[in-house]
Short mmCIF file of C-alpha atoms in Angstrom, two decimals:
data_model
loop_
_atom_site.label_atom_id
_atom_site.label_comp_id
_atom_site.label_asym_id
_atom_site.label_seq_id
_atom_site.Cartn_x
_atom_site.Cartn_y
_atom_site.Cartn_z
CA MET A 204 -29.42 -30.55 14.83
CA VAL A 205 -28.34 -33.97 12.90
CA VAL A 206 -26.27 -34.45 15.61
CA MET A 207 -28.71 -34.87 18.55
CA VAL A 208 -30.22 -36.94 16.02
CA ARG A 209 -27.43 -38.92 16.26
CA ARG A 210 -27.07 -39.10 19.64
CA SER A 211 -30.69 -39.75 20.18
CA GLY A 212 -29.47 -43.35 18.03
CA ASN A 213 -27.52 -43.99 20.13
CA ASN A 214 -29.69 -43.63 23.26
CA ARG A 215 -32.17 -46.03 21.71
CA LEU A 216 -30.09 -48.85 22.66
CA ALA A 217 -29.62 -47.58 26.21
CA GLN A 218 -32.95 -46.93 26.38
CA VAL A 219 -34.37 -50.39 25.41
CA ARG A 220 -31.38 -52.22 27.55
CA MET A 221 -32.68 -49.98 30.32
CA TRP A 222 -35.87 -51.17 29.99
CA VAL A 223 -34.99 -54.94 30.10
CA ALA A 224 -32.67 -54.30 32.93
CA VAL A 225 -35.69 -52.37 35.44
CA LEU A 226 -38.03 -55.40 34.38
CA ALA A 227 -35.44 -57.85 34.83
CA ALA A 228 -34.80 -56.13 38.37
CA ASN A 229 -37.96 -55.85 39.42
CA ARG A 230 -38.08 -59.29 39.28
CA GLY A 231 -35.08 -60.42 40.93
CA VAL A 232 -33.80 -61.98 37.80
CA PRO A 233 -30.62 -61.54 35.23
CA VAL A 234 -31.53 -60.23 31.92
CA SER A 235 -32.75 -62.96 29.68
CA VAL A 236 -33.71 -63.24 26.21
CA ARG A 237 -37.35 -64.28 27.31
CA LEU A 238 -37.35 -60.59 29.33
CA LEU A 239 -36.23 -58.79 26.19
CA CYS A 240 -39.26 -60.45 24.46
CA GLU A 241 -41.91 -59.49 27.19
CA THR A 242 -40.60 -55.60 27.35
CA ALA A 243 -40.41 -55.42 23.52
CA VAL A 244 -44.04 -56.41 23.63
CA VAL A 245 -44.78 -54.35 26.25
CA ARG A 246 -42.90 -50.72 24.94
CA LEU A 247 -43.50 -51.76 20.90
CA GLY A 248 -47.01 -52.06 21.03
CA VAL A 249 -47.22 -55.63 19.47
CA THR A 250 -49.46 -58.80 19.91
CA GLY A 251 -46.44 -60.71 20.78
CA ALA A 252 -42.36 -61.10 20.36
CA VAL A 253 -40.62 -64.42 19.66
CA VAL A 254 -36.89 -65.17 19.43
CA THR A 255 -35.55 -68.25 17.60
CA VAL A 256 -32.13 -69.08 17.38
CA ASP A 257 -30.32 -70.67 14.38
CA MET A 258 -29.03 -74.22 15.12
CA SER A 259 -26.01 -75.46 13.22
CA THR A 260 -27.77 -78.16 11.22
CA GLY A 261 -29.13 -75.13 9.70
CA TRP A 262 -32.50 -75.37 11.15
CA SER A 263 -33.96 -72.93 13.56
CA GLU A 264 -35.43 -73.74 17.15
CA THR A 265 -37.64 -71.22 19.01
CA ARG A 266 -35.96 -69.73 22.04
CA CYS A 267 -38.82 -67.46 23.38
CA ALA A 268 -42.20 -66.98 22.40
CA THR A 269 -44.67 -64.46 24.61
CA ASP A 270 -47.59 -66.17 22.91
CA MET A 271 -49.02 -69.26 21.52
CA LEU A 272 -49.50 -67.36 18.25
CA GLY A 273 -45.77 -66.69 18.06
CA GLU A 274 -45.46 -70.09 18.38
CA ARG A 275 -47.19 -71.32 16.10
CA LEU A 276 -45.93 -68.59 13.78
CA ALA A 277 -42.23 -69.80 14.09
CA GLU A 278 -43.37 -73.71 13.69
CA LEU A 279 -45.51 -73.03 10.64
CA GLN A 280 -42.04 -71.44 9.07
CA VAL A 281 -40.24 -74.18 9.53
CA THR A 282 -42.77 -76.68 8.30
CA VAL A 283 -43.53 -74.90 5.04
CA GLY A 284 -39.62 -73.72 4.75
CA GLU A 285 -40.87 -70.01 3.79
CA GLY A 286 -41.93 -66.62 5.13
CA PRO A 287 -40.55 -63.52 6.63
CA CYS A 288 -38.01 -65.08 9.22
CA VAL A 289 -36.86 -67.47 6.38
CA ASP A 290 -36.10 -64.56 4.52
CA ALA A 291 -34.82 -62.36 6.85
CA ALA A 292 -32.33 -64.82 8.38
CA ARG A 293 -31.33 -65.61 4.54
CA ASP A 294 -30.58 -62.13 3.65
CA GLY A 295 -29.74 -60.27 6.44
CA GLY A 296 -31.85 -57.56 6.46
CA PRO A 297 -35.38 -56.71 8.42
CA VAL A 298 -38.60 -58.02 6.37
CA LEU A 299 -41.52 -55.76 7.73
CA VAL A 300 -44.77 -57.09 6.38
CA ALA A 301 -47.78 -54.52 7.54
CA ASP A 302 -50.47 -57.26 5.87
CA LEU A 303 -49.84 -60.99 5.60
CA ASP A 304 -53.42 -60.92 3.54
CA ALA A 305 -52.33 -58.03 0.96
CA PRO A 306 -51.68 -60.09 -2.58
CA ALA A 307 -48.34 -59.28 -2.57
CA SER A 308 -47.72 -60.59 0.43
CA GLN A 309 -49.63 -64.22 -0.56
CA ARG A 310 -47.37 -64.18 -4.01
CA ARG A 311 -44.05 -63.61 -1.90
CA TRP A 312 -45.25 -66.81 0.48
CA PRO A 313 -48.10 -68.76 -1.14
CA LEU A 314 -47.82 -71.66 1.42
CA PHE A 315 -47.25 -68.96 4.44
CA ALA A 316 -49.20 -66.37 4.20
CA PRO A 317 -51.90 -68.16 4.00
CA LEU A 318 -52.44 -70.30 7.13
CA ALA A 319 -50.33 -67.37 8.83
CA VAL A 320 -53.38 -65.03 8.13
CA GLU A 321 -55.95 -67.64 9.08
CA SER A 322 -54.32 -68.72 12.50
CA GLY A 323 -55.20 -64.88 13.30
CA VAL A 324 -52.03 -63.32 12.83
CA GLY A 325 -52.47 -59.59 10.93
CA ALA A 326 -48.68 -58.11 10.46
CA LEU A 327 -45.08 -60.01 11.39
CA PHE A 328 -42.01 -58.00 11.15
CA ALA A 329 -38.97 -60.02 10.91
CA LEU A 330 -35.57 -58.43 12.12
CA PRO A 331 -32.39 -60.67 12.05
CA LEU A 332 -30.23 -61.33 14.49
CA CYS A 333 -26.35 -61.58 12.15
CA VAL A 334 -23.24 -60.25 11.79
CA GLY A 335 -22.55 -60.19 8.22
CA ALA A 336 -22.21 -63.73 7.04
CA ILE A 337 -22.95 -65.43 11.20
CA ARG A 338 -27.20 -66.09 11.45
CA VAL A 339 -27.19 -66.27 15.12
CA GLY A 340 -31.15 -65.62 14.80
CA VAL A 341 -34.25 -63.70 14.13
CA LEU A 342 -36.69 -61.41 16.34
CA ALA A 343 -40.13 -61.72 15.13
CA LEU A 344 -42.84 -59.38 16.20
CA HIS A 345 -46.41 -59.42 15.27
CA ARG A 346 -49.85 -58.28 15.85
CA VAL A 347 -53.11 -59.27 15.30
CA GLN A 348 -54.46 -55.83 13.10
CA ALA A 349 -52.31 -55.21 9.98
CA GLY A 350 -50.33 -51.99 9.62
CA GLY A 351 -47.14 -50.73 9.76
CA LEU A 352 -44.58 -49.81 12.02
CA GLU A 353 -44.19 -46.37 13.19
CA PRO A 354 -40.85 -44.84 12.08
CA ALA A 355 -40.08 -44.45 16.12
CA THR A 356 -41.35 -47.92 16.74
CA LEU A 357 -39.13 -49.20 14.00
CA ALA A 358 -36.15 -47.93 15.13
CA ASP A 359 -37.12 -49.21 18.63
CA SER A 360 -37.63 -52.41 17.17
CA LEU A 361 -34.14 -52.25 16.13
CA ALA A 362 -32.42 -51.43 19.07
CA PHE A 363 -34.49 -54.61 20.82
CA ALA A 364 -32.96 -56.72 17.97
CA ALA A 365 -29.44 -55.27 18.33
CA MET A 366 -29.87 -56.07 21.97
CA GLY A 367 -31.14 -59.51 20.97
CA LEU A 368 -28.06 -60.11 19.19
CA GLY A 369 -25.71 -58.86 21.95
CA LEU A 370 -27.11 -61.40 24.34
CA LEU A 371 -27.24 -64.50 21.49
CA LEU A 372 -23.33 -64.12 20.95
CA ASP A 373 -23.09 -63.57 24.77
CA GLU A 374 -24.27 -66.87 25.02
CA GLN A 375 -22.47 -68.46 22.28
CA ALA A 376 -19.21 -67.24 23.44
CA GLY A 377 -19.76 -68.38 27.17
CA LEU A 378 -19.92 -65.13 28.40
CA ARG A 379 -22.43 -64.01 31.07
CA ALA A 380 -25.25 -61.90 30.37
CA GLY A 381 -24.33 -58.24 30.51
CA ASP A 382 -20.60 -58.72 29.62
CA PHE A 383 -20.98 -57.22 26.18
CA ALA A 384 -22.52 -53.55 28.06
CA GLU A 385 -19.60 -51.60 26.67
CA GLY A 386 -21.09 -52.84 23.01
CA LEU A 387 -19.19 -55.10 20.28
CA PRO A 388 -17.38 -52.85 18.00
CA LEU A 389 -19.74 -53.91 15.23
CA HIS A 390 -18.67 -50.67 12.67
CA ASP A 391 -14.93 -51.89 13.46
CA PRO A 392 -14.47 -53.31 9.62
CA ARG A 393 -11.04 -54.95 11.03
CA LEU A 394 -13.35 -57.02 13.38
CA HIS A 395 -14.81 -58.68 10.41
CA GLN A 396 -11.47 -58.66 8.94
CA ALA A 397 -9.91 -60.67 11.79
CA THR A 398 -13.04 -62.73 11.88
CA GLY A 399 -12.65 -64.17 8.28
CA MET A 400 -8.66 -64.47 9.00
CA ILE A 401 -9.01 -66.67 11.82
CA SER A 402 -11.33 -68.35 10.16
CA ALA A 403 -8.84 -69.21 7.31
CA GLN A 404 -6.08 -69.71 9.96
CA LEU A 405 -8.22 -72.58 11.90
CA ASP A 406 -10.25 -73.65 8.91
CA VAL A 407 -13.05 -73.28 10.95
CA ALA A 408 -16.60 -71.40 10.35
CA MET A 409 -16.98 -68.05 10.33
CA ALA A 410 -19.45 -67.85 13.74
CA ASP A 411 -16.78 -70.00 15.61
CA ALA A 412 -14.07 -68.14 14.53
CA PHE A 413 -15.80 -64.71 16.39
CA VAL A 414 -16.39 -67.18 19.37
CA ARG A 415 -12.59 -67.71 19.60
CA LEU A 416 -11.61 -64.45 19.06
CA ARG A 417 -14.13 -63.19 21.75
CA ALA A 418 -12.98 -65.50 23.99
CA ARG A 419 -9.64 -64.51 24.25
CA ALA A 420 -10.64 -60.95 24.42
CA PHE A 421 -12.62 -61.93 27.20
CA ALA A 422 -9.55 -63.95 28.93
CA GLU A 423 -6.70 -61.92 28.03
CA GLN A 424 -8.66 -58.43 29.29
CA ARG A 425 -8.47 -56.45 25.95
CA THR A 426 -10.74 -54.90 24.01
CA LEU A 427 -12.24 -57.07 20.80
CA SER A 428 -11.02 -53.91 18.41
CA GLU A 429 -7.38 -54.15 19.92
CA LEU A 430 -7.26 -57.52 18.92
CA ALA A 431 -8.96 -57.17 16.18
CA ALA A 432 -6.50 -54.28 15.05
CA ASP A 433 -3.60 -56.84 15.91
CA VAL A 434 -4.86 -60.07 13.68
CA VAL A 435 -5.21 -58.15 11.02
CA ALA A 436 -1.65 -56.29 11.04
CA GLY A 437 -0.52 -60.17 11.33
CA ARG A 438 0.56 -59.32 14.86
CA LEU A 439 -1.32 -62.21 16.15
CA ARG A 440 -2.22 -65.59 14.47
CA PHE A 441 -4.94 -68.34 16.01
CA GLU A 442 -3.04 -71.64 16.02
CA PRO A 443 -5.28 -74.55 14.86
CA THR A 444 -3.92 -76.68 18.23
CA GLY A 445 -2.99 -76.41 21.50
CA GLU A 446 -4.64 -73.25 21.51
CA MET A 447 -7.86 -72.22 23.91
CA SER A 448 -11.19 -74.23 23.19
CA MET B 7 -10.20 -35.03 -17.52
CA ASP B 8 -11.49 -37.45 -19.62
CA GLU B 9 -14.65 -36.25 -20.92
CA GLU B 10 -16.09 -39.43 -22.65
CA ARG B 11 -14.58 -41.31 -19.43
CA LEU B 12 -16.98 -39.48 -17.59
CA VAL B 13 -20.37 -39.31 -19.56
CA ASP B 14 -19.53 -43.25 -19.42
CA THR B 15 -19.53 -42.56 -15.44
CA PHE B 16 -23.07 -40.77 -15.41
CA VAL B 17 -24.59 -43.41 -18.07
CA GLU B 18 -23.37 -46.08 -15.64
CA LEU B 19 -24.62 -44.53 -12.66
CA ALA B 20 -28.04 -44.70 -14.10
CA ASP B 21 -27.72 -47.93 -15.54
CA THR B 22 -27.14 -49.12 -12.04
CA LEU B 23 -30.31 -47.18 -10.67
CA ILE B 24 -32.66 -48.71 -13.25
CA ASP B 25 -31.83 -52.24 -12.66
CA ASP B 26 -31.34 -54.73 -9.86
CA PHE B 27 -30.12 -51.75 -7.35
CA ASP B 28 -27.83 -52.40 -4.62
CA VAL B 29 -26.34 -49.95 -2.71
CA ILE B 30 -22.70 -50.86 -2.00
CA ASP B 31 -22.08 -51.98 -5.39
CA PHE B 32 -23.43 -48.72 -6.50
CA LEU B 33 -21.59 -46.78 -4.00
CA HIS B 34 -18.60 -48.71 -4.52
CA LEU B 35 -18.69 -46.94 -8.39
CA LEU B 36 -19.28 -43.90 -7.57
CA VAL B 37 -16.19 -43.70 -5.15
CA ASP B 38 -13.91 -45.43 -7.88
CA ARG B 39 -15.21 -43.11 -10.54
CA CYS B 40 -13.82 -40.02 -8.42
CA VAL B 41 -10.69 -41.55 -8.01
CA GLU B 42 -10.04 -41.92 -11.67
CA LEU B 43 -11.75 -39.45 -12.87
CA LEU B 44 -10.91 -36.69 -10.49
CA ASP B 45 -7.09 -36.40 -9.95
CA VAL B 46 -7.54 -37.77 -6.59
CA ASP B 47 -6.16 -39.89 -4.83
CA ALA B 48 -8.28 -41.37 -2.64
CA ALA B 49 -12.03 -41.26 -2.26
CA GLY B 50 -14.99 -42.22 1.15
CA LEU B 51 -18.20 -42.62 1.31
CA LEU B 52 -20.98 -42.09 4.48
CA LEU B 53 -24.61 -42.68 4.73
CA ALA B 54 -26.66 -41.96 7.72
CA ASP B 55 -28.53 -44.72 8.54
CA GLN B 56 -31.95 -44.80 10.27
CA HIS B 57 -30.89 -43.78 13.66
CA GLY B 58 -29.32 -40.49 11.48
CA GLN B 59 -26.09 -42.23 12.19
CA LEU B 60 -22.76 -41.77 9.97
CA GLN B 61 -21.76 -45.78 8.45
CA VAL B 62 -19.21 -46.24 6.12
CA ILE B 63 -20.07 -47.68 3.32
CA ALA B 64 -17.94 -47.32 0.27
CA SER B 65 -13.97 -46.36 -0.06
CA SER B 66 -11.35 -46.74 -2.74
CA ASN B 67 -8.95 -48.60 -0.25
CA GLU B 68 -8.51 -49.99 3.33
CA GLN B 69 -6.99 -46.86 4.62
CA VAL B 70 -9.18 -44.57 3.85
CA ARG B 71 -11.70 -46.77 5.07
CA LEU B 72 -10.34 -46.45 8.43
CA LEU B 73 -9.84 -42.89 8.28
CA GLU B 74 -13.66 -42.25 7.60
CA LEU B 75 -14.35 -44.66 10.84
CA PHE B 76 -12.51 -42.63 12.71
CA GLN B 77 -14.31 -39.43 11.90
CA VAL B 78 -17.46 -40.95 12.76
CA GLN B 79 -16.09 -42.75 15.93
CA ASN B 80 -14.40 -39.05 17.17
CA ASP B 81 -17.01 -36.98 15.70
CA GLN B 82 -15.24 -35.20 13.87
CA GLY B 83 -13.79 -34.34 10.62
CA PRO B 84 -14.29 -33.15 7.31
CA CYS B 85 -17.09 -36.03 6.18
CA LEU B 86 -19.38 -34.91 9.64
CA GLU B 87 -18.73 -30.91 9.11
CA ALA B 88 -20.44 -31.80 5.52
CA PHE B 89 -23.02 -33.99 6.93
CA VAL B 90 -24.27 -31.92 9.54
CA THR B 91 -23.57 -28.50 8.18
CA GLY B 92 -24.65 -29.66 4.64
CA VAL B 93 -22.12 -27.42 3.03
CA SER B 94 -18.77 -28.52 1.06
CA VAL B 95 -16.10 -28.41 3.63
CA SER B 96 -12.17 -28.41 1.87
CA HIS B 97 -9.19 -27.61 3.68
CA VAL B 98 -5.80 -27.51 1.15
CA ASP B 99 -3.19 -28.38 3.73
CA LEU B 100 -4.10 -30.96 6.74
CA THR B 101 -1.04 -29.76 8.43
CA THR B 102 -2.66 -26.69 10.01
CA ALA B 103 -5.67 -27.88 10.61
CA GLY B 104 -4.60 -29.20 13.90
CA ALA B 105 -6.77 -26.35 15.59
CA ARG B 106 -9.96 -27.45 13.43
CA TRP B 107 -9.75 -31.29 14.03
CA PRO B 108 -7.43 -32.00 16.58
CA TYR B 109 -7.99 -35.75 16.19
CA PHE B 110 -8.60 -36.16 12.66
CA ALA B 111 -5.82 -33.84 11.29
CA SER B 112 -3.02 -35.79 12.59
CA THR B 113 -4.53 -39.38 11.86
CA ALA B 114 -5.09 -38.45 8.14
CA VAL B 115 -1.73 -36.72 7.72
CA GLU B 116 0.05 -39.61 9.26
CA ALA B 117 -1.92 -41.54 6.69
CA GLY B 118 -0.08 -39.44 4.05
CA PHE B 119 -3.07 -37.16 2.95
CA ARG B 120 -2.32 -33.44 2.94
CA ALA B 121 -5.32 -32.04 1.51
CA VAL B 122 -9.33 -33.23 1.60
CA ASP B 123 -12.39 -32.08 0.36
CA ALA B 124 -15.77 -32.92 2.17
CA LEU B 125 -19.35 -33.12 -0.24
CA PRO B 126 -22.71 -33.29 1.37
CA MET B 127 -25.08 -35.45 -0.44
CA ARG B 128 -27.76 -33.15 0.12
CA LEU B 129 -31.08 -32.48 -1.68
CA ARG B 130 -32.62 -29.35 -0.71
CA SER B 131 -32.92 -29.62 3.44
CA GLU B 132 -32.12 -33.32 3.00
CA VAL B 133 -28.62 -34.55 3.68
CA ILE B 134 -28.39 -38.25 3.45
CA GLY B 135 -24.55 -38.55 3.59
CA ALA B 136 -21.61 -37.29 2.45
CA LEU B 137 -18.16 -37.89 0.14
CA ASN B 138 -15.06 -37.52 1.22
CA LEU B 139 -11.95 -37.05 -1.36
CA PHE B 140 -8.30 -37.33 -0.06
CA ARG B 141 -4.94 -36.04 -1.69
CA VAL B 142 -1.64 -36.74 -1.11
CA GLN B 143 -0.33 -33.21 -2.39
CA VAL B 144 -1.39 -29.57 -0.62
CA GLY B 145 -3.59 -27.55 -2.17
CA ALA B 146 -7.15 -26.79 -4.00
CA LEU B 147 -8.47 -29.22 -6.15
CA ASP B 148 -9.49 -27.67 -9.44
CA ARG B 149 -13.00 -26.12 -9.93
CA ALA B 150 -14.01 -28.18 -12.79
CA ALA B 151 -12.91 -31.45 -10.99
CA LEU B 152 -14.80 -29.93 -7.81
CA ARG B 153 -17.60 -29.30 -9.68
CA THR B 154 -17.44 -32.56 -11.34
CA ALA B 155 -17.38 -34.27 -8.22
CA GLN B 156 -20.63 -32.35 -6.62
CA ALA B 157 -22.78 -33.44 -10.30
CA LEU B 158 -21.39 -37.22 -9.63
CA VAL B 159 -22.55 -36.81 -6.04
CA ASP B 160 -25.89 -35.31 -6.77
CA VAL B 161 -26.91 -37.82 -8.76
CA ALA B 162 -26.26 -40.55 -6.60
CA THR B 163 -28.61 -38.36 -3.94
CA ILE B 164 -30.87 -38.42 -6.06
CA GLY B 165 -31.09 -41.77 -7.14
CA LEU B 166 -30.92 -43.04 -3.11
CA LEU B 167 -33.60 -40.71 -2.72
CA GLN B 168 -35.57 -42.12 -5.75
CA GLU B 169 -35.68 -45.04 -4.02
CA ARG B 170 -36.97 -43.81 -0.46
CA LEU B 171 -39.67 -42.02 -2.51
CA ILE B 172 -40.87 -44.76 -4.29
CA HIS B 173 -40.47 -47.35 -1.80
CA ARG B 174 -41.56 -46.18 1.88
CA GLN B 175 -39.21 -45.60 5.10
CA GLU B 176 -40.31 -49.32 6.05
CA ILE B 177 -38.59 -50.63 2.59
CA LEU B 178 -35.65 -47.68 3.20
CA THR B 179 -35.04 -49.09 6.65
CA GLN B 180 -35.15 -52.91 5.33
CA GLN B 181 -32.58 -51.63 2.27
CA LEU B 182 -30.19 -50.35 4.39
CA GLN B 183 -30.15 -52.83 7.51
CA ALA B 184 -29.29 -55.43 4.50
CA ALA B 185 -26.90 -53.43 2.90
CA LEU B 186 -24.80 -52.79 6.68
CA ASN B 187 -24.51 -56.69 6.93
CA SER B 188 -23.76 -57.22 3.12
CA ARG B 189 -21.23 -54.52 3.92
CA VAL B 190 -19.86 -56.75 7.38
CA VAL B 191 -20.04 -60.60 4.70
CA ILE B 192 -17.54 -58.57 2.76
CA GLU B 193 -15.07 -57.01 5.31
CA GLN B 194 -15.20 -61.21 6.77
CA ALA B 195 -14.78 -62.54 3.51
CA LYS B 196 -11.62 -59.94 2.15
CA GLY B 197 -10.33 -61.56 5.98
CA LEU B 198 -10.62 -65.08 4.42
CA ILE B 199 -9.16 -64.25 1.17
CA ALA B 200 -6.68 -62.38 2.21
CA GLU B 201 -5.55 -65.38 4.72
CA ARG B 202 -6.32 -67.82 2.56
CA LEU B 203 -4.38 -66.35 -1.10
CA GLY B 204 -1.49 -64.73 1.46
CA ILE B 205 -2.27 -61.15 0.25
CA ASP B 206 -3.65 -57.83 1.74
CA LEU B 207 -6.88 -56.47 2.45
CA ASP B 208 -7.04 -54.72 -0.50
CA GLY B 209 -5.94 -57.14 -2.90
CA ALA B 210 -8.39 -59.49 -1.44
CA PHE B 211 -11.46 -57.16 -1.81
CA ALA B 212 -9.54 -56.58 -5.82
CA ALA B 213 -9.96 -60.22 -6.15
CA LEU B 214 -13.92 -60.58 -5.09
CA ARG B 215 -14.37 -57.61 -7.17
CA GLY B 216 -12.89 -59.08 -9.69
CA TYR B 217 -14.69 -62.02 -9.54
CA ALA B 218 -18.21 -60.40 -9.44
CA ARG B 219 -17.54 -58.23 -12.35
CA GLY B 220 -15.98 -60.79 -14.73
CA HIS B 221 -19.53 -63.19 -13.34
CA ASN B 222 -22.21 -60.17 -13.49
CA LEU B 223 -22.97 -60.84 -9.43
CA LYS B 224 -23.07 -58.80 -6.84
CA LEU B 225 -20.81 -58.54 -4.55
CA SER B 226 -22.14 -59.41 -1.45
CA ASP B 227 -23.88 -62.74 -3.18
CA VAL B 228 -19.76 -63.54 -3.98
CA ALA B 229 -18.59 -62.65 -0.40
CA ARG B 230 -20.64 -65.08 0.49
CA THR B 231 -19.98 -67.82 -1.63
CA VAL B 232 -16.47 -67.42 -0.48
CA ILE B 233 -17.74 -67.94 3.43
CA ALA B 234 -19.87 -70.47 2.70
CA GLY B 235 -17.00 -72.23 0.53
CA GLN B 236 -19.01 -72.51 -3.06
CA THR B 237 -16.99 -70.32 -4.48
CA SER B 238 -12.58 -71.49 -3.92
CA THR B 239 -10.43 -68.99 -3.22
CA ARG B 240 -8.83 -69.98 -6.02
CA ASP B 241 -11.27 -69.24 -8.49
CA LEU B 242 -11.02 -65.58 -7.11
CA LEU B 243 -7.67 -65.32 -9.35
CA ALA B 244 -8.15 -67.09 -12.17
CA THR B 245 -11.21 -64.03 -12.57
CA PRO B 246 -8.74 -61.90 -15.91
CA ALA B 247 -7.88 -58.55 -13.68
CA THR B 248 -9.47 -56.33 -16.31
CA LEU B 249 -12.92 -56.33 -17.79
CA PRO B 250 -14.11 -54.43 -20.75
CA ASP B 251 -16.51 -52.00 -19.50
CA ARG B 252 -19.90 -52.50 -21.14
#
């Protein structure tokens, strides 16, 4: 019985990918972050969806917003330097705010919350797109009406976030959207240990180390897990010079 | 079994639950104390995420971590069985477990383990995860040790479920997702430290943890500062290896 629940968990991501792929096929365009946001609005029953991307400067930039309100919420958080998306990016966990007007929300974000309510939003759900210390961005879903996400909707929104993360990581690694289709082995600790080792070998940030690892796996047509296992075992080292850029 | 140490452990677990609760630190404490108190050689713990999919949250060493991951990936092994059925699973000689868990048995034996126990983290009908205890010797875990293990697991389970009762479903998701990401941060930091200091991953983890304990910080917070370059890898080794336990 529990095993079935487990399988349905894996199916959620597959389901979300399919929804987005169907929309892309109907429009005759490639799968993109924008299509993902549009699909999320329809499937999750939210007012709008926004993806912001973390820049190397430490600022976040809006990549895609399905409505003006979403755009405004993203800008507001950058301006006042606080808000659910800021917290989600910093802590690496979702920040789900069912009622921005509630005292707890107003206390937590004294600058952002009143302004957000004033601009007409009731609930905001910020889902970080990150791999450990590698911050890629945030998927934010908002509703005009206050109220929490149903458990099934919450699980779906996490699947949307997982897909968004994959799309942005592919982009960073210079791969086509969809190249990650077989899935990143993010549950494999060796992938992350290898990333840490490469970051020390090349003296680069964790994000760059991850990109280098993926690019190499792609170039050598090997799986990330295989390559990561080689790095962790010391069979493969990344050299600072004369290597792939 | 050192009874005084055991009592201390229960107090320690209860203390962890009260103040600033961190799922990873809490469960690492649990697996470590299991190895220390129960005459087992290694321990690993898996928790189900909001999809019901098991995730490796804590392990006493790297080898066990991979063995747990292997169970999840191959959908087979004592931990999965304990989680799915909600009852304890025991196999006293893994060299004869080939029919029961073809992939898992051979991998576990290859890793040097001969006996395994898996205890569900269960409260009434709800199963939230499972604990694996490994031994390098063939033979059953003695009854007293098994009872103690179950008591430790029960305390941990009630602790985690209490978190879920007090808070709502949403809070749980926020915590578990953040904990899973923290787990990744820790792995990245381990790789970085191992490479910089020329030590193995278990050694890197020990250094990370020694520093966290010595400075009364969360593991994941130290891992983040190491990655950000705010804590130097050299400082990690400067921490005294043994610290008084409360």
